[in-house]
mmCIF file with all atom_site columns, C-alpha atoms in Angstrom:
data_model
loop_
_atom_site.group_PDB
_atom_site.id
_atom_site.type_symbol
_atom_site.label_atom_id
_atom_site.label_alt_id
_atom_site.label_comp_id
_atom_site.label_asym_id
_atom_site.label_entity_id
_atom_site.label_seq_id
_atom_site.pdbx_PDB_ins_code
_atom_site.Cartn_x
_atom_site.Cartn_y
_atom_site.Cartn_z
_atom_site.occupancy
_atom_site.B_iso_or_equiv
_atom_site.pdbx_formal_charge
_atom_site.auth_seq_id
_atom_site.auth_comp_id
_atom_site.auth_asym_id
_atom_site.auth_atom_id
_atom_site.pdbx_PDB_model_num
ATOM 1   C CA . MET A 1 1   ? 130.734 112.463 113.674 1.00 0.00 ? 25  MET A CA 1
ATOM 2   C CA . LEU A 1 2   ? 130.237 109.366 115.872 1.00 0.00 ? 26  LEU A CA 1
ATOM 3   C CA . LEU A 1 3   ? 127.216 110.911 117.612 1.00 0.00 ? 27  LEU A CA 1
ATOM 4   C CA . GLU A 1 4   ? 125.592 111.672 114.246 1.00 0.00 ? 28  GLU A CA 1
ATOM 5   C CA . TYR A 1 5   ? 126.165 108.060 113.145 1.00 0.00 ? 29  TYR A CA 1
ATOM 6   C CA . ILE A 1 6   ? 124.640 106.718 116.374 1.00 0.00 ? 30  ILE A CA 1
ATOM 7   C CA . LYS A 1 7   ? 121.530 108.894 115.867 1.00 0.00 ? 31  LYS A CA 1
ATOM 8   C CA . GLN A 1 8   ? 120.783 107.291 112.495 1.00 0.00 ? 32  GLN A CA 1
ATOM 9   C CA . PRO A 1 9   ? 119.045 103.932 112.055 1.00 0.00 ? 33  PRO A CA 1
ATOM 10  C CA . TRP A 1 10  ? 121.723 101.262 111.854 1.00 0.00 ? 34  TRP A CA 1
ATOM 11  C CA . PRO A 1 11  ? 121.808 99.133  108.723 1.00 0.00 ? 35  PRO A CA 1
ATOM 12  C CA . TRP A 1 12  ? 121.207 95.393  108.988 1.00 0.00 ? 36  TRP A CA 1
ATOM 13  C CA . TYR A 1 13  ? 124.870 94.598  108.292 1.00 0.00 ? 37  TYR A CA 1
ATOM 14  C CA . ILE A 1 14  ? 125.859 96.355  111.546 1.00 0.00 ? 38  ILE A CA 1
ATOM 15  C CA . SER A 1 15  ? 122.950 95.565  113.862 1.00 0.00 ? 39  SER A CA 1
ATOM 16  C CA . GLY A 1 16  ? 122.533 91.950  112.686 1.00 0.00 ? 40  GLY A CA 1
ATOM 17  C CA . PRO A 1 17  ? 126.111 90.886  113.472 1.00 0.00 ? 41  PRO A CA 1
ATOM 18  C CA . LEU A 1 18  ? 125.930 92.713  116.828 1.00 0.00 ? 42  LEU A CA 1
ATOM 19  C CA . ILE A 1 19  ? 122.809 90.730  117.748 1.00 0.00 ? 43  ILE A CA 1
ATOM 20  C CA . ALA A 1 20  ? 124.559 87.553  116.584 1.00 0.00 ? 44  ALA A CA 1
ATOM 21  C CA . LEU A 1 21  ? 127.583 88.381  118.754 1.00 0.00 ? 45  LEU A CA 1
ATOM 22  C CA . VAL A 1 22  ? 125.396 88.905  121.830 1.00 0.00 ? 46  VAL A CA 1
ATOM 23  C CA . MET A 1 23  ? 123.567 85.639  121.139 1.00 0.00 ? 47  MET A CA 1
ATOM 24  C CA . TYR A 1 24  ? 126.864 83.800  120.710 1.00 0.00 ? 48  TYR A CA 1
ATOM 25  C CA . LEU A 1 25  ? 128.099 85.114  124.056 1.00 0.00 ? 49  LEU A CA 1
ATOM 26  C CA . LEU A 1 26  ? 124.831 84.134  125.768 1.00 0.00 ? 50  LEU A CA 1
ATOM 27  C CA . LEU A 1 27  ? 124.854 80.654  124.240 1.00 0.00 ? 51  LEU A CA 1
ATOM 28  C CA . LYS A 1 28  ? 128.481 80.130  125.309 1.00 0.00 ? 52  LYS A CA 1
ATOM 29  C CA . GLN A 1 29  ? 127.331 80.801  128.883 1.00 0.00 ? 53  GLN A CA 1
ATOM 30  C CA . GLY A 1 30  ? 124.286 78.517  128.549 1.00 0.00 ? 54  GLY A CA 1
ATOM 31  C CA . LYS A 1 31  ? 121.758 81.351  128.748 1.00 0.00 ? 55  LYS A CA 1
ATOM 32  C CA . ASP A 1 32  ? 118.574 81.920  126.741 1.00 0.00 ? 56  ASP A CA 1
ATOM 33  C CA . PHE A 1 33  ? 117.430 85.398  125.810 1.00 0.00 ? 57  PHE A CA 1
ATOM 34  C CA . GLY A 1 34  ? 113.805 86.402  126.176 1.00 0.00 ? 58  GLY A CA 1
ATOM 35  C CA . MET A 1 35  ? 111.912 89.281  127.733 1.00 0.00 ? 59  MET A CA 1
ATOM 36  C CA . SER A 1 36  ? 108.807 87.404  128.896 1.00 0.00 ? 60  SER A CA 1
ATOM 37  C CA . ASN A 1 37  ? 110.811 85.307  131.367 1.00 0.00 ? 61  ASN A CA 1
ATOM 38  C CA . ASN A 1 38  ? 111.452 88.488  133.322 1.00 0.00 ? 62  ASN A CA 1
ATOM 39  C CA . LEU A 1 39  ? 107.805 88.815  134.312 1.00 0.00 ? 63  LEU A CA 1
ATOM 40  C CA . ARG A 1 40  ? 107.974 85.405  135.967 1.00 0.00 ? 64  ARG A CA 1
ATOM 41  C CA . THR A 1 41  ? 111.245 86.351  137.657 1.00 0.00 ? 65  THR A CA 1
ATOM 42  C CA . MET A 1 42  ? 109.849 89.661  138.956 1.00 0.00 ? 66  MET A CA 1
ATOM 43  C CA . CYS A 1 43  ? 106.705 87.948  140.264 1.00 0.00 ? 67  CYS A CA 1
ATOM 44  C CA . THR A 1 44  ? 108.890 85.397  142.047 1.00 0.00 ? 68  THR A CA 1
ATOM 45  C CA . VAL A 1 45  ? 111.038 88.142  143.593 1.00 0.00 ? 69  VAL A CA 1
ATOM 46  C CA . LEU A 1 46  ? 107.849 89.833  144.843 1.00 0.00 ? 70  LEU A CA 1
ATOM 47  C CA . GLY A 1 47  ? 106.661 86.629  146.553 1.00 0.00 ? 71  GLY A CA 1
ATOM 48  C CA . ALA A 1 48  ? 104.269 85.033  144.067 1.00 0.00 ? 72  ALA A CA 1
ATOM 49  C CA . GLY A 1 49  ? 105.787 81.641  144.927 1.00 0.00 ? 73  GLY A CA 1
ATOM 50  C CA . LYS A 1 50  ? 103.718 81.656  148.113 1.00 0.00 ? 74  LYS A CA 1
ATOM 51  C CA . THR A 1 51  ? 100.521 81.191  146.096 1.00 0.00 ? 75  THR A CA 1
ATOM 52  C CA . SER A 1 52  ? 101.620 79.308  142.963 1.00 0.00 ? 76  SER A CA 1
ATOM 53  C CA . SER A 1 53  ? 104.188 76.594  142.347 1.00 0.00 ? 77  SER A CA 1
ATOM 54  C CA . PHE A 1 54  ? 104.904 78.098  138.898 1.00 0.00 ? 78  PHE A CA 1
ATOM 55  C CA . PHE A 1 55  ? 106.752 80.914  140.666 1.00 0.00 ? 79  PHE A CA 1
ATOM 56  C CA . ARG A 1 56  ? 108.844 78.629  142.900 1.00 0.00 ? 80  ARG A CA 1
ATOM 57  C CA . PHE A 1 57  ? 112.232 78.501  141.222 1.00 0.00 ? 81  PHE A CA 1
ATOM 58  C CA . ASP A 1 58  ? 115.736 79.873  141.753 1.00 0.00 ? 82  ASP A CA 1
ATOM 59  C CA . TRP A 1 59  ? 115.135 83.411  140.487 1.00 0.00 ? 83  TRP A CA 1
ATOM 60  C CA . LYS A 1 60  ? 118.728 84.400  141.244 1.00 0.00 ? 84  LYS A CA 1
ATOM 61  C CA . SER A 1 61  ? 119.845 82.259  138.315 1.00 0.00 ? 85  SER A CA 1
ATOM 62  C CA . GLN A 1 62  ? 117.785 84.614  136.114 1.00 0.00 ? 86  GLN A CA 1
ATOM 63  C CA . ALA A 1 63  ? 118.931 87.864  137.741 1.00 0.00 ? 87  ALA A CA 1
ATOM 64  C CA . TRP A 1 64  ? 121.196 88.582  134.748 1.00 0.00 ? 88  TRP A CA 1
ATOM 65  C CA . ASN A 1 65  ? 118.086 88.777  132.553 1.00 0.00 ? 89  ASN A CA 1
ATOM 66  C CA . LEU A 1 66  ? 116.622 91.473  134.810 1.00 0.00 ? 90  LEU A CA 1
ATOM 67  C CA . LEU A 1 67  ? 119.658 93.556  133.866 1.00 0.00 ? 91  LEU A CA 1
ATOM 68  C CA . VAL A 1 68  ? 118.557 93.185  130.240 1.00 0.00 ? 92  VAL A CA 1
ATOM 69  C CA . VAL A 1 69  ? 115.206 94.762  131.164 1.00 0.00 ? 93  VAL A CA 1
ATOM 70  C CA . LEU A 1 70  ? 116.935 97.550  133.080 1.00 0.00 ? 94  LEU A CA 1
ATOM 71  C CA . GLY A 1 71  ? 119.287 98.128  130.145 1.00 0.00 ? 95  GLY A CA 1
ATOM 72  C CA . THR A 1 72  ? 116.318 98.224  127.755 1.00 0.00 ? 96  THR A CA 1
ATOM 73  C CA . VAL A 1 73  ? 114.566 100.871 129.852 1.00 0.00 ? 97  VAL A CA 1
ATOM 74  C CA . ILE A 1 74  ? 117.717 102.965 130.277 1.00 0.00 ? 98  ILE A CA 1
ATOM 75  C CA . GLY A 1 75  ? 118.662 102.538 126.603 1.00 0.00 ? 99  GLY A CA 1
ATOM 76  C CA . GLY A 1 76  ? 115.183 103.601 125.491 1.00 0.00 ? 100 GLY A CA 1
ATOM 77  C CA . PHE A 1 77  ? 115.342 106.664 127.743 1.00 0.00 ? 101 PHE A CA 1
ATOM 78  C CA . ILE A 1 78  ? 118.775 107.666 126.422 1.00 0.00 ? 102 ILE A CA 1
ATOM 79  C CA . ALA A 1 79  ? 117.756 107.045 122.808 1.00 0.00 ? 103 ALA A CA 1
ATOM 80  C CA . HIS A 1 80  ? 114.562 109.088 123.153 1.00 0.00 ? 104 HIS A CA 1
ATOM 81  C CA . TYR A 1 81  ? 115.905 112.043 125.112 1.00 0.00 ? 105 TYR A CA 1
ATOM 82  C CA . PHE A 1 82  ? 119.523 112.284 123.957 1.00 0.00 ? 106 PHE A CA 1
ATOM 83  C CA . LEU A 1 83  ? 119.882 110.517 120.609 1.00 0.00 ? 107 LEU A CA 1
ATOM 84  C CA . SER A 1 84  ? 116.673 111.597 118.871 1.00 0.00 ? 108 SER A CA 1
ATOM 85  C CA . ASP A 1 85  ? 116.397 114.579 116.565 1.00 0.00 ? 109 ASP A CA 1
ATOM 86  C CA . GLY A 1 86  ? 112.772 115.138 117.624 1.00 0.00 ? 110 GLY A CA 1
ATOM 87  C CA . MET A 1 87  ? 111.422 114.503 114.147 1.00 0.00 ? 111 MET A CA 1
ATOM 88  C CA . PRO A 1 88  ? 108.576 112.013 113.687 1.00 0.00 ? 112 PRO A CA 1
ATOM 89  C CA . THR A 1 89  ? 109.623 108.554 112.598 1.00 0.00 ? 113 THR A CA 1
ATOM 90  C CA . LYS A 1 90  ? 109.646 108.087 108.844 1.00 0.00 ? 114 LYS A CA 1
ATOM 91  C CA . ILE A 1 91  ? 106.974 105.541 108.000 1.00 0.00 ? 115 ILE A CA 1
ATOM 92  C CA . ASN A 1 92  ? 106.157 104.290 104.540 1.00 0.00 ? 116 ASN A CA 1
ATOM 93  C CA . GLU A 1 93  ? 103.493 106.528 102.958 1.00 0.00 ? 117 GLU A CA 1
ATOM 94  C CA . LYS A 1 94  ? 101.552 103.486 101.735 1.00 0.00 ? 118 LYS A CA 1
ATOM 95  C CA . SER A 1 95  ? 101.280 102.258 105.348 1.00 0.00 ? 119 SER A CA 1
ATOM 96  C CA . ILE A 1 96  ? 99.982  105.643 106.486 1.00 0.00 ? 120 ILE A CA 1
ATOM 97  C CA . THR A 1 97  ? 97.449  105.708 103.623 1.00 0.00 ? 121 THR A CA 1
ATOM 98  C CA . ASP A 1 98  ? 96.258  102.186 104.508 1.00 0.00 ? 122 ASP A CA 1
ATOM 99  C CA . LEU A 1 99  ? 95.866  103.128 108.183 1.00 0.00 ? 123 LEU A CA 1
ATOM 100 C CA . LYS A 1 100 ? 93.896  106.233 107.266 1.00 0.00 ? 124 LYS A CA 1
ATOM 101 C CA . GLU A 1 101 ? 91.608  104.168 105.026 1.00 0.00 ? 125 GLU A CA 1
ATOM 102 C CA . LEU A 1 102 ? 90.898  101.890 107.990 1.00 0.00 ? 126 LEU A CA 1
ATOM 103 C CA . GLY A 1 103 ? 90.091  104.950 110.087 1.00 0.00 ? 127 GLY A CA 1
ATOM 104 C CA . ILE A 1 104 ? 92.556  104.069 112.832 1.00 0.00 ? 128 ILE A CA 1
ATOM 105 C CA . ILE A 1 105 ? 95.028  106.873 112.426 1.00 0.00 ? 129 ILE A CA 1
ATOM 106 C CA . ASP A 1 106 ? 94.879  110.548 113.096 1.00 0.00 ? 130 ASP A CA 1
ATOM 107 C CA . HIS A 1 107 ? 98.576  111.367 113.171 1.00 0.00 ? 131 HIS A CA 1
ATOM 108 C CA . ILE A 1 108 ? 101.751 109.514 114.040 1.00 0.00 ? 132 ILE A CA 1
ATOM 109 C CA . GLN A 1 109 ? 104.311 110.949 116.454 1.00 0.00 ? 133 GLN A CA 1
ATOM 110 C CA . GLY A 1 110 ? 106.359 107.772 116.754 1.00 0.00 ? 134 GLY A CA 1
ATOM 111 C CA . TYR A 1 111 ? 105.881 104.257 115.501 1.00 0.00 ? 135 TYR A CA 1
ATOM 112 C CA . LEU A 1 112 ? 102.284 103.910 116.649 1.00 0.00 ? 136 LEU A CA 1
ATOM 113 C CA . PRO A 1 113 ? 99.066  105.718 115.749 1.00 0.00 ? 137 PRO A CA 1
ATOM 114 C CA . GLU A 1 114 ? 97.956  107.586 118.868 1.00 0.00 ? 138 GLU A CA 1
ATOM 115 C CA . SER A 1 115 ? 94.294  106.913 118.103 1.00 0.00 ? 139 SER A CA 1
ATOM 116 C CA . ILE A 1 116 ? 94.782  103.196 118.756 1.00 0.00 ? 140 ILE A CA 1
ATOM 117 C CA . PHE A 1 117 ? 96.717  103.488 122.002 1.00 0.00 ? 141 PHE A CA 1
ATOM 118 C CA . THR A 1 118 ? 95.169  106.540 123.668 1.00 0.00 ? 142 THR A CA 1
ATOM 119 C CA . PHE A 1 119 ? 92.360  105.312 125.911 1.00 0.00 ? 143 PHE A CA 1
ATOM 120 C CA . ASN A 1 120 ? 89.204  107.297 125.170 1.00 0.00 ? 144 ASN A CA 1
ATOM 121 C CA . GLY A 1 121 ? 87.040  105.605 127.808 1.00 0.00 ? 145 GLY A CA 1
ATOM 122 C CA . SER A 1 122 ? 84.832  103.629 125.435 1.00 0.00 ? 146 SER A CA 1
ATOM 123 C CA . LEU A 1 123 ? 83.768  100.106 126.366 1.00 0.00 ? 147 LEU A CA 1
ATOM 124 C CA . PHE A 1 124 ? 84.771  98.892  122.889 1.00 0.00 ? 148 PHE A CA 1
ATOM 125 C CA . GLN A 1 125 ? 88.324  100.148 123.263 1.00 0.00 ? 149 GLN A CA 1
ATOM 126 C CA . PHE A 1 126 ? 88.535  98.781  126.814 1.00 0.00 ? 150 PHE A CA 1
ATOM 127 C CA . LEU A 1 127 ? 87.432  95.338  125.594 1.00 0.00 ? 151 LEU A CA 1
ATOM 128 C CA . ILE A 1 128 ? 89.826  95.370  122.619 1.00 0.00 ? 152 ILE A CA 1
ATOM 129 C CA . LEU A 1 129 ? 92.784  96.315  124.831 1.00 0.00 ? 153 LEU A CA 1
ATOM 130 C CA . SER A 1 130 ? 91.807  93.864  127.589 1.00 0.00 ? 154 SER A CA 1
ATOM 131 C CA . ILE A 1 131 ? 91.174  90.913  125.283 1.00 0.00 ? 155 ILE A CA 1
ATOM 132 C CA . GLY A 1 132 ? 94.349  91.705  123.323 1.00 0.00 ? 156 GLY A CA 1
ATOM 133 C CA . GLY A 1 133 ? 96.392  91.795  126.528 1.00 0.00 ? 157 GLY A CA 1
ATOM 134 C CA . ILE A 1 134 ? 94.952  88.500  127.742 1.00 0.00 ? 158 ILE A CA 1
ATOM 135 C CA . LEU A 1 135 ? 95.603  86.851  124.370 1.00 0.00 ? 159 LEU A CA 1
ATOM 136 C CA . ILE A 1 136 ? 99.185  88.123  124.310 1.00 0.00 ? 160 ILE A CA 1
ATOM 137 C CA . GLY A 1 137 ? 99.792  86.893  127.858 1.00 0.00 ? 161 GLY A CA 1
ATOM 138 C CA . PHE A 1 138 ? 98.190  83.515  127.147 1.00 0.00 ? 162 PHE A CA 1
ATOM 139 C CA . GLY A 1 139 ? 99.981  83.173  123.812 1.00 0.00 ? 163 GLY A CA 1
ATOM 140 C CA . THR A 1 140 ? 103.338 84.003  125.333 1.00 0.00 ? 164 THR A CA 1
ATOM 141 C CA . ARG A 1 141 ? 102.886 81.395  128.044 1.00 0.00 ? 165 ARG A CA 1
ATOM 142 C CA . TYR A 1 142 ? 101.412 78.805  125.671 1.00 0.00 ? 166 TYR A CA 1
ATOM 143 C CA . ALA A 1 143 ? 104.209 79.308  123.107 1.00 0.00 ? 167 ALA A CA 1
ATOM 144 C CA . GLY A 1 144 ? 106.842 79.013  125.827 1.00 0.00 ? 168 GLY A CA 1
ATOM 145 C CA . GLY A 1 145 ? 108.154 82.523  125.342 1.00 0.00 ? 169 GLY A CA 1
ATOM 146 C CA . CYS A 1 146 ? 107.807 85.829  123.574 1.00 0.00 ? 170 CYS A CA 1
ATOM 147 C CA . SER A 1 147 ? 108.547 86.721  119.979 1.00 0.00 ? 171 SER A CA 1
ATOM 148 C CA . SER A 1 148 ? 112.008 88.090  120.778 1.00 0.00 ? 172 SER A CA 1
ATOM 149 C CA . GLY A 1 149 ? 112.961 84.963  122.697 1.00 0.00 ? 173 GLY A CA 1
ATOM 150 C CA . HIS A 1 150 ? 111.798 82.598  119.967 1.00 0.00 ? 174 HIS A CA 1
ATOM 151 C CA . ALA A 1 151 ? 113.004 84.643  116.991 1.00 0.00 ? 175 ALA A CA 1
ATOM 152 C CA . ILE A 1 152 ? 116.410 85.536  118.373 1.00 0.00 ? 176 ILE A CA 1
ATOM 153 C CA . SER A 1 153 ? 117.333 82.937  120.969 1.00 0.00 ? 177 SER A CA 1
ATOM 154 C CA . GLY A 1 154 ? 115.266 79.949  119.863 1.00 0.00 ? 178 GLY A CA 1
ATOM 155 C CA . LEU A 1 155 ? 116.144 80.170  116.180 1.00 0.00 ? 179 LEU A CA 1
ATOM 156 C CA . SER A 1 156 ? 119.833 80.635  116.956 1.00 0.00 ? 180 SER A CA 1
ATOM 157 C CA . ASN A 1 157 ? 119.608 77.371  118.942 1.00 0.00 ? 181 ASN A CA 1
ATOM 158 C CA . PHE A 1 158 ? 117.918 75.648  115.971 1.00 0.00 ? 182 PHE A CA 1
ATOM 159 C CA . GLN A 1 159 ? 114.826 74.859  118.068 1.00 0.00 ? 183 GLN A CA 1
ATOM 160 C CA . LEU A 1 160 ? 111.925 73.562  115.973 1.00 0.00 ? 184 LEU A CA 1
ATOM 161 C CA . PRO A 1 161 ? 109.282 74.924  118.429 1.00 0.00 ? 185 PRO A CA 1
ATOM 162 C CA . SER A 1 162 ? 110.763 78.402  117.975 1.00 0.00 ? 186 SER A CA 1
ATOM 163 C CA . LEU A 1 163 ? 110.566 78.111  114.192 1.00 0.00 ? 187 LEU A CA 1
ATOM 164 C CA . ILE A 1 164 ? 106.920 77.047  114.467 1.00 0.00 ? 188 ILE A CA 1
ATOM 165 C CA . ALA A 1 165 ? 106.215 79.914  116.900 1.00 0.00 ? 189 ALA A CA 1
ATOM 166 C CA . VAL A 1 166 ? 107.878 82.519  114.645 1.00 0.00 ? 190 VAL A CA 1
ATOM 167 C CA . ILE A 1 167 ? 105.916 81.286  111.628 1.00 0.00 ? 191 ILE A CA 1
ATOM 168 C CA . GLY A 1 168 ? 102.776 81.543  113.790 1.00 0.00 ? 192 GLY A CA 1
ATOM 169 C CA . PHE A 1 169 ? 103.648 85.124  114.788 1.00 0.00 ? 193 PHE A CA 1
ATOM 170 C CA . PHE A 1 170 ? 103.920 86.155  111.149 1.00 0.00 ? 194 PHE A CA 1
ATOM 171 C CA . VAL A 1 171 ? 100.770 84.328  110.072 1.00 0.00 ? 195 VAL A CA 1
ATOM 172 C CA . GLY A 1 172 ? 98.882  85.813  113.039 1.00 0.00 ? 196 GLY A CA 1
ATOM 173 C CA . GLY A 1 173 ? 100.121 89.299  112.152 1.00 0.00 ? 197 GLY A CA 1
ATOM 174 C CA . ILE A 1 174 ? 99.037  88.931  108.540 1.00 0.00 ? 198 ILE A CA 1
ATOM 175 C CA . ILE A 1 175 ? 95.592  87.686  109.583 1.00 0.00 ? 199 ILE A CA 1
ATOM 176 C CA . MET A 1 176 ? 95.230  90.544  112.065 1.00 0.00 ? 200 MET A CA 1
ATOM 177 C CA . VAL A 1 177 ? 96.229  93.318  109.689 1.00 0.00 ? 201 VAL A CA 1
ATOM 178 C CA . HIS A 1 178 ? 94.480  92.101  106.549 1.00 0.00 ? 202 HIS A CA 1
ATOM 179 C CA . PHE A 1 179 ? 91.334  90.496  107.956 1.00 0.00 ? 203 PHE A CA 1
ATOM 180 C CA . LEU A 1 180 ? 90.608  91.490  111.564 1.00 0.00 ? 204 LEU A CA 1
ATOM 181 C CA . PHE A 1 181 ? 91.656  95.169  111.570 1.00 0.00 ? 205 PHE A CA 1
ATOM 182 C CA . PRO A 1 182 ? 89.184  96.003  108.785 1.00 0.00 ? 206 PRO A CA 1
ATOM 183 C CA . LEU A 1 183 ? 86.407  94.243  110.731 1.00 0.00 ? 207 LEU A CA 1
ATOM 184 C CA . ILE A 1 184 ? 87.269  95.839  114.076 1.00 0.00 ? 208 ILE A CA 1
ATOM 185 C CA . PHE A 1 185 ? 87.908  99.374  112.872 1.00 0.00 ? 209 PHE A CA 1
ATOM 186 C CA . ALA A 1 186 ? 85.379  99.544  109.996 1.00 0.00 ? 210 ALA A CA 1
#
């Protein structure tokens, strides 16, 4: 019975309070949650501080956050291989219809259309993926953190920059889906 419950998507009234509990415990210890900080920490561990002052900091104070990354990888592996029923993810039919109209979907095995994320060797796709990656990296650094850090940790600390960043994430997503996707994939 418990295993069947764990395999189902958890409702907001269970997952939301669990996230709030984790954030409360982190805040009590003076820690901020965010995944993008781990890239800086890993670069520092690997010696990037020798070439850039940005990577010269006490990475051991952030070692706990590396455990979050490890837990995310292990949790994803367990969820995929042991807690999944093997059925494709249920996605709203209207979303699938919209993606098909844009010509960017062939079939969905998970949450993402394979046609977008399978590299076919074209220069166009290489440029889209490269420019997108650079913009995400720049945006994360410029915004002072990633979407999870701002939306979960920053908002729970009542930080105005995090509120502005989260509003920007949503506005950017709306612009991308409704205006840029049709231009790119038309």
